CSV table of C-alpha atoms in Angstrom, one decimal:
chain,number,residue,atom,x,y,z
A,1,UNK,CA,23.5,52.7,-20.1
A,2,UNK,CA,20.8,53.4,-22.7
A,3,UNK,CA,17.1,53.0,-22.8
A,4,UNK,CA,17.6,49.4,-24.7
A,5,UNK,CA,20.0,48.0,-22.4
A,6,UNK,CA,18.0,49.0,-19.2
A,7,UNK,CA,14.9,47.3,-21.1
A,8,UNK,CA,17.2,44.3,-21.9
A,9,UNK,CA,18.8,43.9,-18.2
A,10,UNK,CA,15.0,44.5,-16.7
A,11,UNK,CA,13.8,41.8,-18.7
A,12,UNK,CA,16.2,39.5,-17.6
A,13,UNK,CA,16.1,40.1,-14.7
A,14,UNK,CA,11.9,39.6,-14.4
A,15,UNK,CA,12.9,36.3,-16.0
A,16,UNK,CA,15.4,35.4,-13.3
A,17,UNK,CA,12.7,36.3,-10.8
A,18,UNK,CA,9.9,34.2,-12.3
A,19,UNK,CA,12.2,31.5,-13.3
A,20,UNK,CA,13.1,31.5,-9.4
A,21,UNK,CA,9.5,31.3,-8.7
A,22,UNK,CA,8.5,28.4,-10.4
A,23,UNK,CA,11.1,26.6,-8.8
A,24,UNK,CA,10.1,27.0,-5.6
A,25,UNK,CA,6.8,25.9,-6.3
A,26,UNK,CA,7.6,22.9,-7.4
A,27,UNK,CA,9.9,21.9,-4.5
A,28,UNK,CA,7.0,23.4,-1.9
A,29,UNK,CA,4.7,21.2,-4.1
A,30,UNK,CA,6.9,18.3,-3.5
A,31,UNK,CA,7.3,18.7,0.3
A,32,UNK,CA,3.5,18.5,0.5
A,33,UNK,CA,1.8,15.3,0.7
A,34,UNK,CA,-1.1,13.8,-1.7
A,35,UNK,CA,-2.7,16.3,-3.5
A,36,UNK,CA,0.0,16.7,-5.7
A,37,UNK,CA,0.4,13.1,-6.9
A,38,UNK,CA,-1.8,11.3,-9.3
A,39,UNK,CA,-2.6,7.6,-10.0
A,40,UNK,CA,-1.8,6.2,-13.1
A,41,UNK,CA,-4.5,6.2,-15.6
A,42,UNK,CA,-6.8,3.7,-16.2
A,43,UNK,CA,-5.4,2.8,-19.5
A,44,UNK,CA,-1.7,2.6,-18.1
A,45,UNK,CA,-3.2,0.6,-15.1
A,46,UNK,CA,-4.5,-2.0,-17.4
A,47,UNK,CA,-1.1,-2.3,-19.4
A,48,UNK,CA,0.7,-2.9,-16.2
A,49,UNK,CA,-1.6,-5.7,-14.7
A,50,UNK,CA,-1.0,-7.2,-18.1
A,51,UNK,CA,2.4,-7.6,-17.9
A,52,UNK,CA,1.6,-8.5,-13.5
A,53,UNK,CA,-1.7,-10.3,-13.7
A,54,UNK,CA,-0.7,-10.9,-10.0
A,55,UNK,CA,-2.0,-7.4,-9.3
A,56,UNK,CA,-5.1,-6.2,-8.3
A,57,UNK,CA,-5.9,-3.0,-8.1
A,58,UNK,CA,-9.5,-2.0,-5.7
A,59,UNK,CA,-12.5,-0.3,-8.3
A,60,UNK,CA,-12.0,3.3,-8.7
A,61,UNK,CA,-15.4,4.6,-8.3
A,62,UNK,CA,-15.2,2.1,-4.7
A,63,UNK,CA,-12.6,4.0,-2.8
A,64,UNK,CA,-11.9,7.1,-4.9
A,65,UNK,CA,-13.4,9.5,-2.3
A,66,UNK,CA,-11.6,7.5,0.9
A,67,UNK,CA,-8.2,8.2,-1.0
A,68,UNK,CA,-9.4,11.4,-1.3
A,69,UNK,CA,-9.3,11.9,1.8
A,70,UNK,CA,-6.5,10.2,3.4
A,71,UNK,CA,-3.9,11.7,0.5
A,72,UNK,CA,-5.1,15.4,1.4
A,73,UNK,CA,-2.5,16.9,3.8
A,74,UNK,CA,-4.5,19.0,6.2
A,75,UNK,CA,-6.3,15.7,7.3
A,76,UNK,CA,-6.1,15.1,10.8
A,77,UNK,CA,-5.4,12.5,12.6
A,78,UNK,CA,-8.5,11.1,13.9
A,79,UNK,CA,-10.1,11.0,10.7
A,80,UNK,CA,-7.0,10.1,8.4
A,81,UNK,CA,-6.8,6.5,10.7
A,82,UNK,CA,-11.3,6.6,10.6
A,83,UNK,CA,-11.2,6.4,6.5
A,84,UNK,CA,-8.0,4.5,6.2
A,85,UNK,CA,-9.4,1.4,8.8
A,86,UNK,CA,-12.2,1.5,6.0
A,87,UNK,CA,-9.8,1.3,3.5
A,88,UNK,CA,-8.0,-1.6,4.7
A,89,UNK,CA,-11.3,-3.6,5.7
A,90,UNK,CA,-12.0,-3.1,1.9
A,91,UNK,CA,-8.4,-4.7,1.1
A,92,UNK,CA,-8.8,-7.5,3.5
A,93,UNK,CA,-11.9,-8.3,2.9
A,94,UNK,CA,-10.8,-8.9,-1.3
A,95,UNK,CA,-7.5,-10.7,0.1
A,96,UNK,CA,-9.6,-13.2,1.9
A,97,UNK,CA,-11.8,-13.2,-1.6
A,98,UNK,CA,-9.2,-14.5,-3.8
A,99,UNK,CA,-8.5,-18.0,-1.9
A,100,UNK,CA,-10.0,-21.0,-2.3
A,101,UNK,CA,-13.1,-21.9,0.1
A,102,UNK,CA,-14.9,-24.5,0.6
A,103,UNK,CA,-18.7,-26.0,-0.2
A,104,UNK,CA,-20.8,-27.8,2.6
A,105,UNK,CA,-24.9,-28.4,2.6
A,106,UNK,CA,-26.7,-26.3,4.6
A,107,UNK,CA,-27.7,-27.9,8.0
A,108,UNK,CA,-31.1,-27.8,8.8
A,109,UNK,CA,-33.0,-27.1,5.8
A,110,UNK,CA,-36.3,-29.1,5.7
A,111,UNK,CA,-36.9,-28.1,2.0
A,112,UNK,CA,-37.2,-30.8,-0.5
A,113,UNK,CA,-36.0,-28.6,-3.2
A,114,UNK,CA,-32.2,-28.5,-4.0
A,115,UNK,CA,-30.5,-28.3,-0.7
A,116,UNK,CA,-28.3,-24.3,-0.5
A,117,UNK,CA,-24.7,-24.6,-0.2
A,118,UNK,CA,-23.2,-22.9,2.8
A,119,UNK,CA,-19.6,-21.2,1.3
A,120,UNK,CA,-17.0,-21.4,3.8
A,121,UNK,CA,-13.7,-21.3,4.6
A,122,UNK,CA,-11.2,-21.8,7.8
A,123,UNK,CA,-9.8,-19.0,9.0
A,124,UNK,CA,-7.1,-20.8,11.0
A,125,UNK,CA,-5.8,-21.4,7.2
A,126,UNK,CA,-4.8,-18.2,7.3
A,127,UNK,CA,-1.8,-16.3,8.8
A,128,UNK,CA,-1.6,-12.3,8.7
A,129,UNK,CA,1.8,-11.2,8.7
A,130,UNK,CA,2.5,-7.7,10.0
A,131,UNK,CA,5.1,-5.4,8.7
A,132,UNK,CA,5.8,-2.9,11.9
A,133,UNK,CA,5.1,-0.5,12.0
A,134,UNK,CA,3.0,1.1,9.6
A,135,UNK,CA,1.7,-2.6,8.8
A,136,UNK,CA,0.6,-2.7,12.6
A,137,UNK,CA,-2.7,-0.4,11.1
A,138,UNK,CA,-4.2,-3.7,9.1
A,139,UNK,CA,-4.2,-5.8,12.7
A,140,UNK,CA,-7.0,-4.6,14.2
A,141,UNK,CA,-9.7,-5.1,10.8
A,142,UNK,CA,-7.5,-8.4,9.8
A,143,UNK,CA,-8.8,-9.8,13.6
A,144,UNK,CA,-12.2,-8.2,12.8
A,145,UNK,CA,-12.0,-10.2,9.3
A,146,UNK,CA,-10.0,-13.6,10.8
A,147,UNK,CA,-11.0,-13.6,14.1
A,148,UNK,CA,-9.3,-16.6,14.0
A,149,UNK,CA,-6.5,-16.0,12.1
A,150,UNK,CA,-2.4,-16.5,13.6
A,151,UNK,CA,-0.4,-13.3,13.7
A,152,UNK,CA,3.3,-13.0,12.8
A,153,UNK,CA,5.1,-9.8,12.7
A,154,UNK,CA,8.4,-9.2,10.9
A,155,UNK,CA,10.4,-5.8,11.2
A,156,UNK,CA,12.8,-4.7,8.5
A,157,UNK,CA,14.8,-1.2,8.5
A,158,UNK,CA,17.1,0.6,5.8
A,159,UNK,CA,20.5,0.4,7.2
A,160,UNK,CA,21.7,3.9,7.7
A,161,UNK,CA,25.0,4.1,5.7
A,162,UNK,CA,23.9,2.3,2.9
A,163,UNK,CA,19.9,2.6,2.3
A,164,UNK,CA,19.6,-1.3,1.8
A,165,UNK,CA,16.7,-2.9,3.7
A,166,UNK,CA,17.9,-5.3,6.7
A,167,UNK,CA,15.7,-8.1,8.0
A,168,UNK,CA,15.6,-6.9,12.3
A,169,UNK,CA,12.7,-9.1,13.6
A,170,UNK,CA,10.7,-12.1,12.4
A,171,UNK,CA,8.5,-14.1,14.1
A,172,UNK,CA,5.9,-16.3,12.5
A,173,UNK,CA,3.9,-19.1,13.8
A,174,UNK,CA,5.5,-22.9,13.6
A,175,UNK,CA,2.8,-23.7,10.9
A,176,UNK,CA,3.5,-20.6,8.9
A,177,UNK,CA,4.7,-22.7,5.5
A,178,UNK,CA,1.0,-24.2,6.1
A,179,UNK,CA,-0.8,-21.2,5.8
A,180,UNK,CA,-2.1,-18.5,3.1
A,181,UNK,CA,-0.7,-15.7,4.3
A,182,UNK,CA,-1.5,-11.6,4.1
A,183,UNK,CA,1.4,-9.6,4.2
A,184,UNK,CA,0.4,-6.1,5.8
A,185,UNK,CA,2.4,-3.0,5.3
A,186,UNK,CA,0.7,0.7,4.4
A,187,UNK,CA,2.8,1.5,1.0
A,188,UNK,CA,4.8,-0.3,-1.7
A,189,UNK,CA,7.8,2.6,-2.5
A,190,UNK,CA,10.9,1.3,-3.9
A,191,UNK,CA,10.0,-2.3,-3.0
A,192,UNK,CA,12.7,-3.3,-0.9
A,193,UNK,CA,10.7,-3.6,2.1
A,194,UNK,CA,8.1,-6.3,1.1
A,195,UNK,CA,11.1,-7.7,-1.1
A,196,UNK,CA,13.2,-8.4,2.2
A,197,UNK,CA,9.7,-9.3,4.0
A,198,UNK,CA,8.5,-12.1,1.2
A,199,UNK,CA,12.6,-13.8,1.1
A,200,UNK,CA,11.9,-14.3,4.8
A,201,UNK,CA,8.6,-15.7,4.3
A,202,UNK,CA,10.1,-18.1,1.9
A,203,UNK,CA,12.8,-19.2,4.1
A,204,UNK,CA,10.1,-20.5,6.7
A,205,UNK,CA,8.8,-22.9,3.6
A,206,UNK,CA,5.7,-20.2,2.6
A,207,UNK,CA,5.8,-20.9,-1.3
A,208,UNK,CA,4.7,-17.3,-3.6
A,209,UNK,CA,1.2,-18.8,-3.9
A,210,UNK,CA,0.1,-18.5,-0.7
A,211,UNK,CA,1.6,-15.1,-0.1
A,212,UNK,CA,-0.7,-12.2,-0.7
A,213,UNK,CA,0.5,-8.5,0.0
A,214,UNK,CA,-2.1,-5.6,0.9
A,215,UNK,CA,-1.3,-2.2,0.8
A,216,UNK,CA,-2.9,1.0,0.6
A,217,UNK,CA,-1.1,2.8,-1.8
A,218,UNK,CA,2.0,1.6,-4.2
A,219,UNK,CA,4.4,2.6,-6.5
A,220,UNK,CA,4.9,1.9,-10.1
A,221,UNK,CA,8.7,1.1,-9.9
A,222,UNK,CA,8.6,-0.3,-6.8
A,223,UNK,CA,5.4,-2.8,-7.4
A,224,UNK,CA,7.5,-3.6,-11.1
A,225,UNK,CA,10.8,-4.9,-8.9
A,226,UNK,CA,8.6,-6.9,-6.5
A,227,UNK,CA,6.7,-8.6,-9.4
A,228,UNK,CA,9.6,-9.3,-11.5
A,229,UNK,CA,11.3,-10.9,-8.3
A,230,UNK,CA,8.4,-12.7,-7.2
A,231,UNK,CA,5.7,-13.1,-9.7
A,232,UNK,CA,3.0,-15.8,-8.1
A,233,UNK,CA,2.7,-13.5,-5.3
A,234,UNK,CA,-0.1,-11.4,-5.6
A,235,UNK,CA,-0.4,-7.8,-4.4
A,236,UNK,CA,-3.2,-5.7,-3.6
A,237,UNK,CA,-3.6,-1.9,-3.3
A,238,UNK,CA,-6.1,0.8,-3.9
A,239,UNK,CA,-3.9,2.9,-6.0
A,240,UNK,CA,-0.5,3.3,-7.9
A,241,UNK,CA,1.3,6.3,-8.1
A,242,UNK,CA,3.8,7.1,-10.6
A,243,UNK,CA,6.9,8.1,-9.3
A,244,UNK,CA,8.2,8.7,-5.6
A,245,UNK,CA,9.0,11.8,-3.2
A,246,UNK,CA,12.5,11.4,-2.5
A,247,UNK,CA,12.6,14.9,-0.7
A,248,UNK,CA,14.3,14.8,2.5
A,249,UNK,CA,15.3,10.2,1.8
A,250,UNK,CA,11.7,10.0,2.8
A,251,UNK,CA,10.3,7.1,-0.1
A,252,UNK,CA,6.7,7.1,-0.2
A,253,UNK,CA,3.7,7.7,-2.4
A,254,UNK,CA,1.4,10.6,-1.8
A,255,UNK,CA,-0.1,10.0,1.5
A,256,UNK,CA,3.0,11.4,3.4
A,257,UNK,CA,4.6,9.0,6.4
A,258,UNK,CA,1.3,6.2,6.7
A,259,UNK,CA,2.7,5.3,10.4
A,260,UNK,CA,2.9,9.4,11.5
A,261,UNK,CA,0.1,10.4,10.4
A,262,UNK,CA,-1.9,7.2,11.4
A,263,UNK,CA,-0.7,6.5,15.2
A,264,UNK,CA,-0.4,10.5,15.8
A,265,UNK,CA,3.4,10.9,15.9
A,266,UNK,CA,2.2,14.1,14.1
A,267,UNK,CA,-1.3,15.3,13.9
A,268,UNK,CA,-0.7,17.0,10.2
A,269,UNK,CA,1.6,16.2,7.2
């Protein structure tokens, strides 16, 4: 073999290797969890809520740093649940924002001027509906937030042959078609979850206006099949990713398995 076929072979071979290289890279970067996935951009944000003005999406600059944290991988447990309980309180606190409330004098006031209006409104009109598990997270700031509130909880699981979501476990309160309800579950992935979760709600008489979803991350696809489906329910999250991490048939966004890493099943993603 000549000098100019070793030099061919060598190079081909060094292209083999790096070719190999990169490869593996980007399957180790999709085994990891958040870092590696990026929200949409503002711009493509604001040209999907107007096609789903049912969606709203938390300020940027407001939870940026929290995401931050809860999408880096080597978080550990006790702080991953610490900044995603203030996460949720953030989410709950704009799902109880968006209903109506109610306008009532001020008792009390001995001021002649214009008499202050006391803003309320009753939390028994609301109902949170837990998806378990992961949704199980959003129960303890919901009855921080609604201390008053009803609780339903509704369980639905992928069958195992076929991947299609089944509906295990509902139970709501009588009064449920009575109620605005807030549909809790950590992530929106392919949406056939919260699809199966709001077809049971409707079955019980809720109608899509007083079903509000809140969720801590989402995905593009799957928040475009939910809002196509369903579009007077409103959803809101603190960020949309693009695609999803189908490594391993594990759906999510980048913040890994939400009910792992949040009740401990593993300390690190």
């Amino acid at each position: 073999m000549n000098l100019i076929n070793l030099k061919i072979v060598k190079a081909g071979l060094i292209g083999m290797i790096g070719s190999s290289y990169i490869a593996q890279q980007q399957q180790n970067r999709l085994k990891c969890a958040a870092p590696y996935f990026s929200f949409i951009s503002h711009t493509e944000l604001q040209q999907f809520r107007l096609r789903f003005p049912s969606l709203y999406v938390l300020d940027k600059f407001q939870v940026e740093h929290i995401l931050s944290v809860i999408r880096n991988k080597t978080t550990q447990t006790k702080d991953f649940r610490l900044y995603s309980d203030r996460l949720i309180r953030l989410l709950l606190e704009k799902a109880v924002s968006e209903h109506i409330k109610k306008m009532s004098p001020q008792e009390g006031q001995q001021s002649q001027q214009q008499q202050a209006q006391v803003i309320s409104f009753e939390q028994k009109q609301f109902c949170v509906v837990v998806m378990i598990r992961s949704g199980n997270a959003f129960l303890g700031e919901a009855l921080k937030v609604l201390p008053g509130t009803s609780v339903g909880f509704i369980l639905v699981q992928e069958h195992p042959q076929t991947k299609d979501p089944q509906l295990i476990y509902c139970k709501l309160p009588e009064d449920v078609d009575q109620k605005q309800v807030i549909l809790t579950d950590a992530m929106i992935t392919t949406g056939g979850r919260i699809t199966t979760a709001i077809k049971a709600l409707l079955s019980h008489g809720v109608t899509q206006d007083n079903i509000t979803a809140v969720n801590i991350v989402s995905c593009e696809k799957g928040l475009s099949r939910v809002l196509h489906q369903f579009p007077k329910v409103k959803i809101i999250t603190a960020g949309v990713d693009h695609a999803l991490n189908t490594i391993q048939d594990l759906r999510f966004p980048g913040v890994g398995d939400f009910g792992d890493r949040y009740f401990g099943t593993v300390d690190q993603y």
